[in-house]
Coordinates of C-alpha atoms and ligand atoms in Angstrom, one line a residue:
M135 CA -16.4 13.0 -29.0
D136 CA -12.6 12.6 -28.8
K137 CA -11.5 9.1 -27.7
E138 CA -8.4 7.1 -27.8
H139 CA -7.9 3.4 -28.5
V140 CA -5.0 1.3 -27.2
D141 CA -4.7 -2.5 -26.8
F142 CA -3.9 -2.3 -23.1
L143 CA -4.5 0.4 -20.5
V144 CA -2.5 0.3 -17.3
I145 CA -3.6 2.7 -14.6
G146 CA -0.7 3.4 -12.3
G147 CA 3.1 3.5 -12.6
G148 CA 4.4 1.9 -9.4
V149 CA 6.0 -1.5 -9.3
A150 CA 2.8 -3.4 -10.2
G151 CA 1.7 -1.2 -13.1
L152 CA 5.2 -1.1 -14.6
R153 CA 5.8 -4.8 -14.3
A154 CA 2.4 -5.4 -16.0
A155 CA 3.2 -3.0 -18.8
I156 CA 6.5 -4.8 -19.5
E157 CA 4.6 -8.1 -19.9
L158 CA 2.1 -6.5 -22.3
A159 CA 4.5 -4.4 -24.3
P160 CA 5.7 -7.0 -26.8
H161 CA 2.1 -7.9 -27.7
G162 CA 0.4 -4.6 -28.6
S163 CA 0.1 -0.9 -27.8
V164 CA 0.2 -0.1 -24.1
L165 CA -0.7 3.2 -22.3
V166 CA 0.4 3.7 -18.7
V167 CA -1.4 6.6 -17.0
T168 CA -0.1 8.1 -13.7
K169 CA -1.9 10.8 -11.8
D170 CA 1.2 12.8 -10.9
I171 CA 4.8 12.7 -12.2
P172 CA 5.8 9.1 -13.2
T173 CA 7.9 8.5 -10.1
E174 CA 5.4 9.7 -7.5
S175 CA 4.2 6.4 -5.9
S176 CA 4.6 4.4 -2.8
T177 CA 7.1 2.3 -4.8
G178 CA 9.4 5.2 -5.1
Y179 CA 9.4 5.8 -1.3
A180 CA 10.0 2.2 -0.3
Q181 CA 13.1 2.0 1.8
G182 CA 13.7 -1.3 3.7
G183 CA 13.7 -3.6 0.8
I184 CA 12.2 -6.6 -0.9
A185 CA 11.7 -10.0 0.7
V186 CA 12.9 -13.0 -1.3
A187 CA 14.2 -16.4 -0.2
M188 CA 17.5 -16.3 -2.0
S189 CA 20.1 -16.4 0.7
D190 CA 22.2 -19.5 1.5
E191 CA 20.4 -19.8 4.9
D192 CA 16.9 -19.5 3.5
E193 CA 14.2 -21.6 1.7
V194 CA 11.0 -20.7 -0.1
G195 CA 9.2 -23.0 2.4
I196 CA 10.4 -20.9 5.3
H197 CA 9.3 -17.6 3.5
Y198 CA 5.9 -19.3 2.9
E199 CA 5.5 -20.2 6.6
D200 CA 6.6 -16.7 7.8
T201 CA 4.1 -15.1 5.5
L202 CA 1.2 -17.3 6.7
K203 CA 2.1 -16.7 10.3
A204 CA 2.1 -12.9 9.9
G205 CA -1.2 -13.1 8.0
D206 CA -2.7 -14.6 11.2
G207 CA -4.7 -17.4 9.6
L208 CA -6.3 -15.5 6.8
C209 CA -3.8 -15.8 3.9
R210 CA -4.8 -17.5 0.7
E211 CA -2.2 -20.3 0.6
D212 CA -2.1 -20.8 -3.2
A213 CA -1.3 -17.1 -3.7
V214 CA 1.4 -17.1 -1.0
R215 CA 2.9 -20.2 -2.6
I216 CA 3.1 -18.4 -6.0
L217 CA 4.6 -15.3 -4.3
V218 CA 7.5 -17.2 -2.6
E219 CA 8.1 -19.6 -5.5
E220 CA 8.1 -17.1 -8.4
G221 CA 9.8 -14.3 -6.3
P222 CA 13.4 -15.4 -6.9
E223 CA 12.9 -15.6 -10.7
R224 CA 11.4 -12.0 -10.7
I225 CA 14.4 -10.7 -8.8
Q226 CA 16.9 -12.5 -11.1
E227 CA 15.1 -10.9 -14.0
L228 CA 15.3 -7.5 -12.4
I229 CA 19.1 -7.9 -11.8
S230 CA 19.4 -8.9 -15.5
W231 CA 17.7 -5.6 -16.4
G232 CA 20.3 -3.7 -14.4
A233 CA 19.1 -3.6 -10.7
E234 CA 21.9 -3.1 -8.3
F235 CA 21.2 -4.5 -4.9
D236 CA 23.6 -4.1 -2.1
K237 CA 26.3 -6.8 -1.7
E238 CA 28.6 -8.1 0.9
G239 CA 31.7 -9.0 -1.0
S240 CA 30.5 -10.7 -4.2
K241 CA 27.2 -12.0 -2.7
L242 CA 23.9 -10.2 -2.3
A243 CA 23.4 -8.8 1.2
F244 CA 20.2 -9.8 3.0
T245 CA 18.9 -8.2 6.2
L246 CA 16.4 -9.2 8.9
E247 CA 13.1 -7.5 9.4
A248 CA 10.3 -8.1 11.9
A249 CA 8.5 -11.5 11.8
H250 CA 11.0 -12.9 9.3
S251 CA 12.8 -16.0 10.7
R252 CA 15.7 -15.6 8.2
K253 CA 17.7 -12.7 6.8
R254 CA 15.9 -12.3 3.5
I255 CA 15.5 -8.6 2.7
L256 CA 17.4 -7.4 -0.3
H257 CA 18.1 -3.7 -0.4
A258 CA 19.6 -1.1 -2.7
H259 CA 21.7 2.0 -1.9
G260 CA 21.1 1.2 1.8
D261 CA 17.6 2.4 2.2
A262 CA 16.5 3.5 -1.3
T263 CA 15.2 0.1 -2.7
G264 CA 12.0 1.5 -4.2
K265 CA 13.9 4.2 -6.1
E266 CA 16.2 1.5 -7.6
L267 CA 13.2 -0.6 -8.6
E268 CA 11.5 2.3 -10.3
R269 CA 14.7 3.3 -12.1
V270 CA 15.1 -0.2 -13.6
L271 CA 11.4 -0.7 -14.4
I272 CA 10.9 2.7 -16.0
G273 CA 14.1 2.1 -18.0
K274 CA 12.8 -1.2 -19.2
V275 CA 9.3 0.2 -20.1
R276 CA 11.0 3.0 -22.1
S277 CA 12.9 0.5 -24.2
Y278 CA 9.5 -0.6 -25.8
P279 CA 8.3 1.8 -28.5
S280 CA 4.8 0.2 -28.0
V281 CA 4.4 1.8 -24.6
K282 CA 3.1 5.4 -24.2
R283 CA 3.0 7.1 -20.8
Y284 CA 0.8 10.0 -19.8
A285 CA 1.7 11.8 -16.6
F286 CA -0.9 14.0 -14.7
A287 CA -3.6 11.8 -16.3
I288 CA -6.2 10.8 -13.7
A289 CA -8.6 7.9 -14.2
V290 CA -12.0 9.2 -13.1
E291 CA -14.2 6.1 -13.7
L292 CA -13.9 2.7 -15.4
I293 CA -15.9 2.2 -18.6
V294 CA -18.0 -0.9 -17.8
S295 CA -20.9 -2.3 -19.7
D296 CA -22.6 -5.7 -19.4
G297 CA -20.0 -6.9 -16.8
R298 CA -17.1 -6.1 -19.1
C299 CA -14.5 -3.4 -18.8
F300 CA -13.6 -1.4 -21.9
G301 CA -11.1 1.1 -20.4
A302 CA -11.5 4.3 -18.4
Y303 CA -12.5 7.9 -18.5
V304 CA -9.3 9.8 -17.9
L305 CA -8.9 13.5 -16.9
K306 CA -6.0 15.1 -18.7
N307 CA -5.4 18.8 -19.4
R308 CA -8.8 19.6 -17.8
R309 CA -10.6 17.4 -20.3
V310 CA -12.1 14.0 -19.8
V311 CA -11.1 11.5 -22.6
P312 CA -12.5 8.0 -22.9
I313 CA -9.5 5.6 -23.3
L314 CA -10.8 2.3 -24.8
A315 CA -8.8 -0.9 -24.4
K316 CA -9.1 -4.6 -24.8
A317 CA -7.9 -5.1 -21.2
T318 CA -7.4 -2.7 -18.3
V319 CA -4.9 -3.3 -15.4
L320 CA -5.7 -1.3 -12.3
A321 CA -2.4 -0.7 -10.3
T322 CA -3.3 2.5 -8.4
G323 CA -1.7 1.5 -5.1
G324 CA -3.2 2.0 -1.6
G325 CA -5.1 4.6 0.4
G326 CA -3.0 5.6 3.4
Q327 CA -4.1 9.3 2.8
I328 CA -7.5 8.3 4.2
F329 CA -5.8 8.6 7.6
S330 CA -4.3 11.9 9.0
I331 CA -1.1 10.2 10.1
T332 CA 0.4 8.2 7.2
T333 CA 3.7 7.2 5.6
N334 CA 2.0 7.2 2.2
P335 CA 2.5 9.8 -0.6
Q336 CA -0.2 12.2 -1.7
V337 CA -1.2 10.0 -4.6
A338 CA -2.4 7.2 -2.2
T339 CA -6.1 8.0 -2.1
A340 CA -7.5 4.6 -2.9
D341 CA -8.8 5.7 -6.3
G342 CA -8.6 2.2 -7.9
M343 CA -10.5 0.5 -5.1
A344 CA -13.2 3.2 -5.2
M345 CA -13.6 3.2 -9.0
A346 CA -13.7 -0.6 -9.1
F347 CA -16.3 -0.7 -6.4
R348 CA -18.5 1.8 -8.3
A349 CA -18.1 -0.3 -11.4
G350 CA -19.3 -3.5 -9.6
A351 CA -16.1 -5.2 -8.6
V352 CA -15.8 -7.1 -5.4
L353 CA -13.6 -5.6 -2.6
E354 CA -12.4 -7.8 0.2
D355 CA -10.6 -7.7 3.6
M356 CA -11.0 -3.9 3.8
E357 CA -10.9 -3.9 7.6
F358 CA -7.2 -4.9 7.6
V359 CA -5.1 -1.7 7.5
Q360 CA -1.5 -2.0 8.6
F361 CA -0.1 0.8 10.8
H362 CA 3.7 1.1 10.7
P363 CA 5.1 1.5 14.2
T364 CA 7.8 4.1 13.4
S365 CA 7.2 7.3 11.5
L366 CA 9.2 10.4 12.3
Y367 CA 7.3 12.5 14.8
L368 CA 8.2 16.2 14.6
P369 CA 5.5 18.9 14.3
A370 CA 7.2 20.5 11.3
A371 CA 8.0 17.3 9.4
P372 CA 5.9 14.9 7.3
H373 CA 5.4 11.4 8.8
F374 CA 8.5 10.1 7.1
L375 CA 8.9 6.4 7.4
L376 CA 11.7 5.0 9.6
S377 CA 12.2 1.6 8.1
E378 CA 11.7 -1.7 9.9
A379 CA 15.3 -2.5 9.0
M380 CA 16.4 0.0 11.7
R381 CA 15.0 -2.3 14.3
G382 CA 16.2 -5.3 12.3
E383 CA 19.8 -3.9 12.7
G384 CA 19.4 -3.5 16.4
G385 CA 17.5 -0.2 17.0
I386 CA 15.7 0.0 20.4
L387 CA 12.4 1.6 21.2
R388 CA 12.3 3.7 24.4
N389 CA 9.5 5.6 26.0
I390 CA 9.9 9.3 26.8
N391 CA 11.5 8.3 30.1
R392 CA 14.2 6.6 28.0
E393 CA 13.2 3.1 29.2
P394 CA 13.2 0.2 26.7
F395 CA 9.7 -1.4 26.8
M396 CA 9.2 -3.9 24.0
K397 CA 10.3 -7.0 26.0
R398 CA 7.3 -6.4 28.3
Y399 CA 4.9 -6.8 25.3
H400 CA 6.4 -9.6 23.2
P401 CA 9.2 -12.2 23.4
Q402 CA 10.5 -11.0 20.0
A403 CA 10.7 -7.4 21.5
E404 CA 11.5 -4.9 18.7
L405 CA 11.0 -7.6 16.1
A406 CA 7.5 -8.6 17.0
P407 CA 4.8 -8.3 14.3
R408 CA 4.0 -4.7 13.3
D409 CA 0.5 -4.6 14.9
V410 CA 2.0 -5.7 18.2
V411 CA 4.7 -3.1 18.1
S412 CA 2.2 -0.3 17.0
R413 CA -0.2 -1.1 19.9
A414 CA 2.7 -1.4 22.4
I415 CA 3.9 2.1 21.3
I416 CA 0.3 3.5 21.7
S417 CA 0.1 1.9 25.2
E418 CA 3.4 3.6 26.2
M419 CA 2.3 6.9 24.8
V420 CA -0.9 6.7 26.9
K421 CA 1.0 5.6 30.0
T422 CA 3.6 8.4 29.7
K423 CA 1.0 11.0 28.5
S424 CA 3.1 11.6 25.4
D425 CA 2.4 11.7 21.7
H426 CA 5.6 9.8 20.8
V427 CA 8.3 7.4 21.9
F428 CA 11.9 7.2 20.7
L429 CA 13.9 5.0 18.4
D430 CA 17.5 4.6 19.5
L431 CA 20.3 3.8 17.1
T432 CA 23.1 5.6 19.0
H433 CA 24.8 2.3 20.1
L434 CA 25.1 1.0 16.5
G435 CA 28.1 3.0 15.4
S436 CA 27.8 6.2 13.4
D437 CA 29.7 5.0 10.3
F438 CA 27.5 1.9 10.1
V439 CA 24.3 3.9 10.6
R440 CA 25.2 6.5 7.9
R441 CA 26.2 3.8 5.4
R442 CA 23.2 1.6 6.1
F443 CA 20.5 4.3 6.2
P444 CA 21.9 7.2 4.0
R445 CA 18.5 8.5 3.0
I446 CA 16.9 8.4 6.4
Y447 CA 20.1 9.9 7.9
S448 CA 20.0 12.9 5.5
T449 CA 16.3 13.4 5.8
C450 CA 16.3 13.4 9.6
L451 CA 19.3 15.8 9.5
Q452 CA 17.2 18.3 7.6
Y453 CA 15.0 18.4 10.7
D454 CA 17.9 18.7 13.0
V455 CA 17.9 15.1 14.2
D456 CA 21.2 13.3 13.9
I457 CA 20.2 9.6 14.0
T458 CA 23.7 8.6 14.9
K459 CA 23.7 10.7 18.1
D460 CA 20.1 11.6 18.9
L461 CA 17.1 9.6 20.0
I462 CA 14.6 9.8 17.1
P463 CA 11.0 10.8 18.1
V464 CA 8.5 8.3 16.5
C465 CA 4.9 7.4 16.4
P466 CA 2.8 4.9 14.4
A467 CA 1.2 5.8 11.0
A468 CA -1.2 4.2 8.5
H469 CA 1.0 2.4 6.1
Y470 CA -0.5 -0.4 4.0
M471 CA -3.9 -1.8 3.0
M472 CA -4.1 -5.6 3.0
G473 CA -7.6 -5.5 1.4
G474 CA -8.6 -4.2 -2.0
V475 CA -10.1 -5.3 -5.3
K476 CA -10.5 -9.1 -5.1
T477 CA -8.6 -11.0 -7.7
D478 CA -7.7 -14.6 -8.5
T479 CA -4.0 -15.6 -8.7
N480 CA -3.9 -14.2 -12.2
G481 CA -5.0 -10.8 -11.3
A482 CA -8.5 -11.2 -12.8
T483 CA -11.4 -9.5 -11.0
N484 CA -15.1 -10.4 -11.3
I485 CA -15.4 -7.9 -14.2
K486 CA -14.2 -9.3 -17.6
G487 CA -11.3 -7.3 -19.0
L488 CA -10.5 -5.7 -15.6
Y489 CA -7.3 -6.9 -13.8
A490 CA -5.8 -5.6 -10.6
A491 CA -2.3 -5.9 -9.1
G492 CA -0.2 -4.5 -6.3
E493 CA -1.6 -2.7 -3.3
T494 CA -4.9 -1.9 -4.9
A495 CA -5.6 -5.6 -5.3
C496 CA -6.5 -8.2 -2.7
T497 CA -4.9 -11.5 -3.8
G498 CA -5.1 -12.7 -0.2
I499 CA -1.4 -13.0 0.2
H500 CA -1.2 -10.8 3.2
G501 CA -4.2 -12.2 5.0
A502 CA -4.9 -10.1 8.1
N503 CA -1.4 -8.6 8.3
R504 CA 1.4 -8.2 5.8
L505 CA 4.8 -9.6 6.4
A506 CA 7.3 -6.7 6.0
S507 CA 8.7 -6.2 2.6
N508 CA 6.4 -8.7 0.9
S509 CA 4.6 -5.9 -1.1
L510 CA 7.3 -4.9 -3.6
L511 CA 7.6 -8.6 -4.4
E512 CA 3.9 -8.9 -4.7
G513 CA 3.9 -6.1 -7.2
L514 CA 6.5 -7.8 -9.4
V515 CA 5.1 -11.3 -9.2
F516 CA 1.4 -10.4 -9.6
G517 CA 2.0 -7.4 -11.9
K518 CA 3.6 -9.9 -14.3
R519 CA 0.8 -12.4 -13.8
A520 CA -2.0 -9.8 -14.3
G521 CA -0.2 -8.6 -17.5
S522 CA 0.1 -12.0 -18.9
S523 CA -3.5 -13.0 -18.2
A524 CA -4.8 -9.7 -19.6
L525 CA -3.2 -10.4 -23.0
K526 CA -4.6 -13.9 -23.1
N527 CA -8.2 -12.7 -22.5
P528 CA -8.9 -9.6 -24.5
V529 CA -12.5 -8.3 -24.4
E530 CA -13.9 -9.0 -27.9
A531 CA -17.2 -7.2 -27.7
P532 CA -18.7 -4.2 -29.6
E533 CA -17.7 -0.9 -28.1
P534 CA -20.4 0.2 -25.6
E535 CA -22.2 3.5 -25.9
L536 CA -20.1 6.0 -24.0
Q537 CA -21.7 8.0 -21.2
M538 CA -19.3 10.8 -20.5
P539 CA -19.3 11.8 -16.8
T540 CA -21.4 14.9 -16.4
V541 CA -19.7 17.5 -14.2
A542 CA -21.3 18.5 -11.0
H543 CA -20.7 21.8 -9.3
S544 CA -17.7 21.7 -7.0
I545 CA -18.1 20.8 -3.3
P546 CA -17.8 23.8 -1.0
A547 CA -15.0 23.5 1.6
H548 CA -13.8 20.2 0.2
D549 CA -10.3 20.6 1.6
E550 CA -11.7 21.2 5.0
I551 CA -13.9 18.0 4.7
R552 CA -10.8 16.1 3.6
G553 CA -8.9 17.1 6.7
R554 CA -11.9 16.3 8.9
L555 CA -12.3 12.9 7.3
R556 CA -8.7 12.0 7.7
R557 CA -8.6 13.0 11.4
L558 CA -11.9 11.1 12.0
M559 CA -10.4 7.9 10.5
W560 CA -7.2 8.2 12.5
E561 CA -9.0 8.8 15.8
K562 CA -12.0 6.4 15.4
V563 CA -10.9 3.7 12.9
G564 CA -7.2 3.6 13.6
I565 CA -4.9 1.2 15.5
I566 CA -7.4 0.5 18.3
R567 CA -11.1 0.3 17.4
C568 CA -14.4 -0.4 19.2
E569 CA -18.1 -0.4 18.5
S570 CA -18.7 3.1 19.8
S571 CA -15.7 4.7 17.9
L572 CA -16.7 2.9 14.7
T573 CA -20.4 3.8 15.0
T574 CA -19.4 7.5 15.5
A575 CA -17.2 7.3 12.4
K576 CA -20.0 5.7 10.4
Q577 CA -22.4 8.4 11.3
R578 CA -20.1 11.3 10.6
L579 CA -19.0 9.8 7.3
S580 CA -22.7 9.5 6.3
D581 CA -23.1 13.3 6.7
W582 CA -20.9 13.6 3.6
A583 CA -22.6 10.8 1.6
Y584 CA -24.0 13.4 -0.9
I585 CA -20.4 13.7 -2.3
L586 CA -20.6 10.0 -3.5
D587 CA -23.3 10.8 -6.0
K588 CA -21.4 13.6 -7.7
T589 CA -19.1 13.4 -10.7
L590 CA -16.3 15.8 -9.9
L591 CA -13.6 16.9 -12.1
T592 CA -10.8 18.3 -10.1
R593 CA -8.1 16.0 -8.7
R594 CA -8.6 17.1 -5.1
E595 CA -12.4 16.6 -5.3
L596 CA -12.2 13.3 -7.0
E597 CA -9.7 12.1 -4.4
L598 CA -12.1 13.2 -1.6
K599 CA -14.9 11.2 -3.2
N600 CA -12.7 8.1 -3.5
M601 CA -11.4 8.5 0.0
L602 CA -14.9 8.8 1.4
Q603 CA -16.1 5.8 -0.6
V604 CA -13.3 3.6 0.7
A605 CA -13.3 5.1 4.3
T606 CA -16.9 4.1 4.6
I607 CA -16.2 0.5 3.5
I608 CA -13.3 0.2 5.9
T609 CA -15.4 1.5 8.7
E610 CA -18.3 -0.9 7.9
A611 CA -16.0 -3.8 7.6
A612 CA -14.3 -3.0 10.9
L613 CA -17.8 -2.8 12.6
K614 CA -18.8 -6.1 11.0
R615 CA -15.7 -8.0 12.2
K616 CA -16.4 -8.3 15.9
E617 CA -13.1 -9.8 16.9
S618 CA -9.4 -9.0 16.8
V619 CA -7.4 -10.6 14.0
G620 CA -4.0 -9.5 12.6
A621 CA -3.9 -5.8 12.1
H622 CA -7.6 -5.3 13.0
Y623 CA -7.8 -4.8 16.7
R624 CA -11.1 -4.3 18.6
S625 CA -10.7 -3.3 22.2
D626 CA -14.3 -4.6 22.9
Y627 CA -13.5 -8.0 21.3
P628 CA -9.8 -8.6 22.0
Q629 CA -9.8 -12.3 21.0
K630 CA -10.6 -14.2 17.8
G631 CA -14.3 -15.0 17.7
K632 CA -15.9 -18.3 16.7
D633 CA -16.2 -17.6 13.0
W634 CA -13.0 -15.6 12.5
Q635 CA -11.6 -17.4 9.4
K636 CA -14.1 -15.7 7.1
H637 CA -13.3 -13.0 4.5
I638 CA -15.7 -10.1 4.3
S639 CA -16.6 -8.9 0.8
W640 CA -18.3 -5.8 -0.5
R641 CA -20.0 -5.3 -3.8
K642 CA -22.2 -2.4 -4.9
K643 CA -25.7 -3.3 -6.2
I644 CA -25.8 -2.0 -9.7
Ligands
LIG52 C1 7.2 5.1 2.8 C2 6.9 3.7 2.4 C3 7.9 2.7 2.5 C4 7.7 1.4 2.1 N1 8.7 0.5 2.2 C5 8.5 -0.8 1.7 C6 9.5 -1.7 1.7 O1 10.7 -1.4 2.1 N2 9.3 -2.9 1.1 C7 8.0 -3.3 0.7 O2 7.9 -4.4 0.2 N3 7.0 -2.4 0.7 C8 7.2 -1.1 1.2 N4 6.2 -0.2 1.2 C9 4.9 -0.6 0.5 C10 5.1 -0.6 -1.0 O3 6.0 0.4 -1.3 C11 3.8 -0.5 -1.7 O4 2.8 -1.3 -1.2 C12 4.0 -0.8 -3.2 O5 5.0 0.0 -3.7 C13 2.7 -0.5 -4.0 O6 3.0 -0.6 -5.3 P1 1.8 -0.3 -6.4 O7 2.5 -0.5 -7.7 O8 0.7 -1.2 -6.1 O9 1.4 1.2 -6.1 P2 2.2 2.5 -6.1 O10 3.6 2.3 -6.1 O11 1.7 3.3 -5.0 O12 1.8 3.3 -7.4 C14 0.5 3.7 -7.6 C15 0.4 4.4 -9.0 O13 -1.0 4.7 -9.3 C16 -1.1 6.0 -9.8 N5 -2.5 6.4 -9.5 C17 -3.2 6.4 -8.4 N6 -4.5 6.8 -8.6 C18 -4.6 7.1 -9.9 C19 -5.6 7.6 -10.8 N7 -6.8 7.8 -10.3 N8 -5.3 7.7 -12.1 C20 -4.1 7.5 -12.6 N9 -3.1 7.0 -11.8 C21 -3.3 6.8 -10.5 C22 -0.1 6.8 -9.0 O14 0.2 8.0 -9.7 C23 1.1 5.8 -9.0 O15 1.8 5.9 -10.2 C24 6.4 1.1 1.6 C25 5.4 2.1 1.4 C26 5.7 3.4 1.8 C27 4.6 4.4 1.6

């Protein structure tokens, strides 16, 4: 049987995977696998920026407090402390590697976003921060001859034996190859594609969470899914994200009768926490019997808007919306998963040799709701920490006997099932949930449970299996949490319950 050996395997090439690879590169051979082209990741699409307490008016203590407040009482405080304290160093390092953040005169320019009490969001080329991060991190990775990168290489399952991870089975050129490593870093991003309306790219199908769960890793906080209030709503267009920074710069939400409404819902109006804004939009949509509201930037000055949001401006123009003159039709969309593979503050999971970082991990930083722009910073800070702890704790055990995944017949109508699953999750497990919607979702998902027992070897089928696995856990977690906390809103339990400060964990019996 063909197999490959490397010292370190990194699954995923977004901010977290690349930062982990940079940490590992001086210490051995590293392989980074990505399931699509190297730049196709949520990281590449990130617009608004990266939160870091570096402006003259800011302090790490204030960033810490804002993060805890957004997390609604469920953040892990030690992890948040690490994020805000190590963040400035990670940004300085990035600048020393060539990152060009926007400036005002000779100083870095910081903007305001929802639920931040200071201007602390660094951005690059206006609204292309993620692209700049990828450019710099990929450049740095390429400077190490010890790092190999495989594109269109899909991790199918982790290789786990006796509670230790030895690498992963990877599908490449239609063949499955076992890739054996002394440590494996899972950095596969989130799972927004589980919902029919999402800002996430096609690669975001929760593969890492599903593989880790099947291998015996603990998942936590899976009921907490963040819905971004403003994605472009046009029948012919994808749900392109309209950055929080547009409201930070003074953008106003109006219902279809052109009335501003956010002040009726929250004293911070457009800058209220994301879950509040998303629910307010849904309420206005219901009241006005419409499937969208508008975001209005027309009063901000066309030169400023074009300069500040060049990518959003040109994308919307492709769909005939001139954001300097027209009201922009918007609706909420699934955006970010706070939960994931449970790790400690060094990225270690409960499986020896398996580390996780970035959106696929649950360090507990985001609690029940993520503070805007904290996730790119999380990828940098905890990608580095996962890399450095992976190299200190290699798995020193005899190679296990390999059990190549045996291929099942393909699933009839799998693309149709994928569409039905995504719509079901949006309608029944979306922004507003209740016992009856969740029970319906659970029943319908169970109709497809046979898919979970199959080993499938095409990308679309594998993704469906992973989406179904994680959708089922999200639904069960949402059913189990009979209260409303952070981004998890139950219309039948609108308040926090008695025992709300718990975390709900999931582990497969193996
Ligand atoms: C449109 C948009 C805008 C955003 N804006 C911001 C922002 O302004 N600020 C902010 O902080 N956050 C923002 N976010 C969130 C943030 O971008 C992500 O949370 C973060 O980039 C996740 O990084 P990651 O490294 O964990 O995963 P990703 O960047 O998503 O990378 C995942 C990688 O894993 C690979 N992969 C997945 N499955 C497999 C598999 N089975 N086998 C092999 N490889 C696999 C993918 O190919 C990809 O390379 C935004 C997200 C989106 C979608």
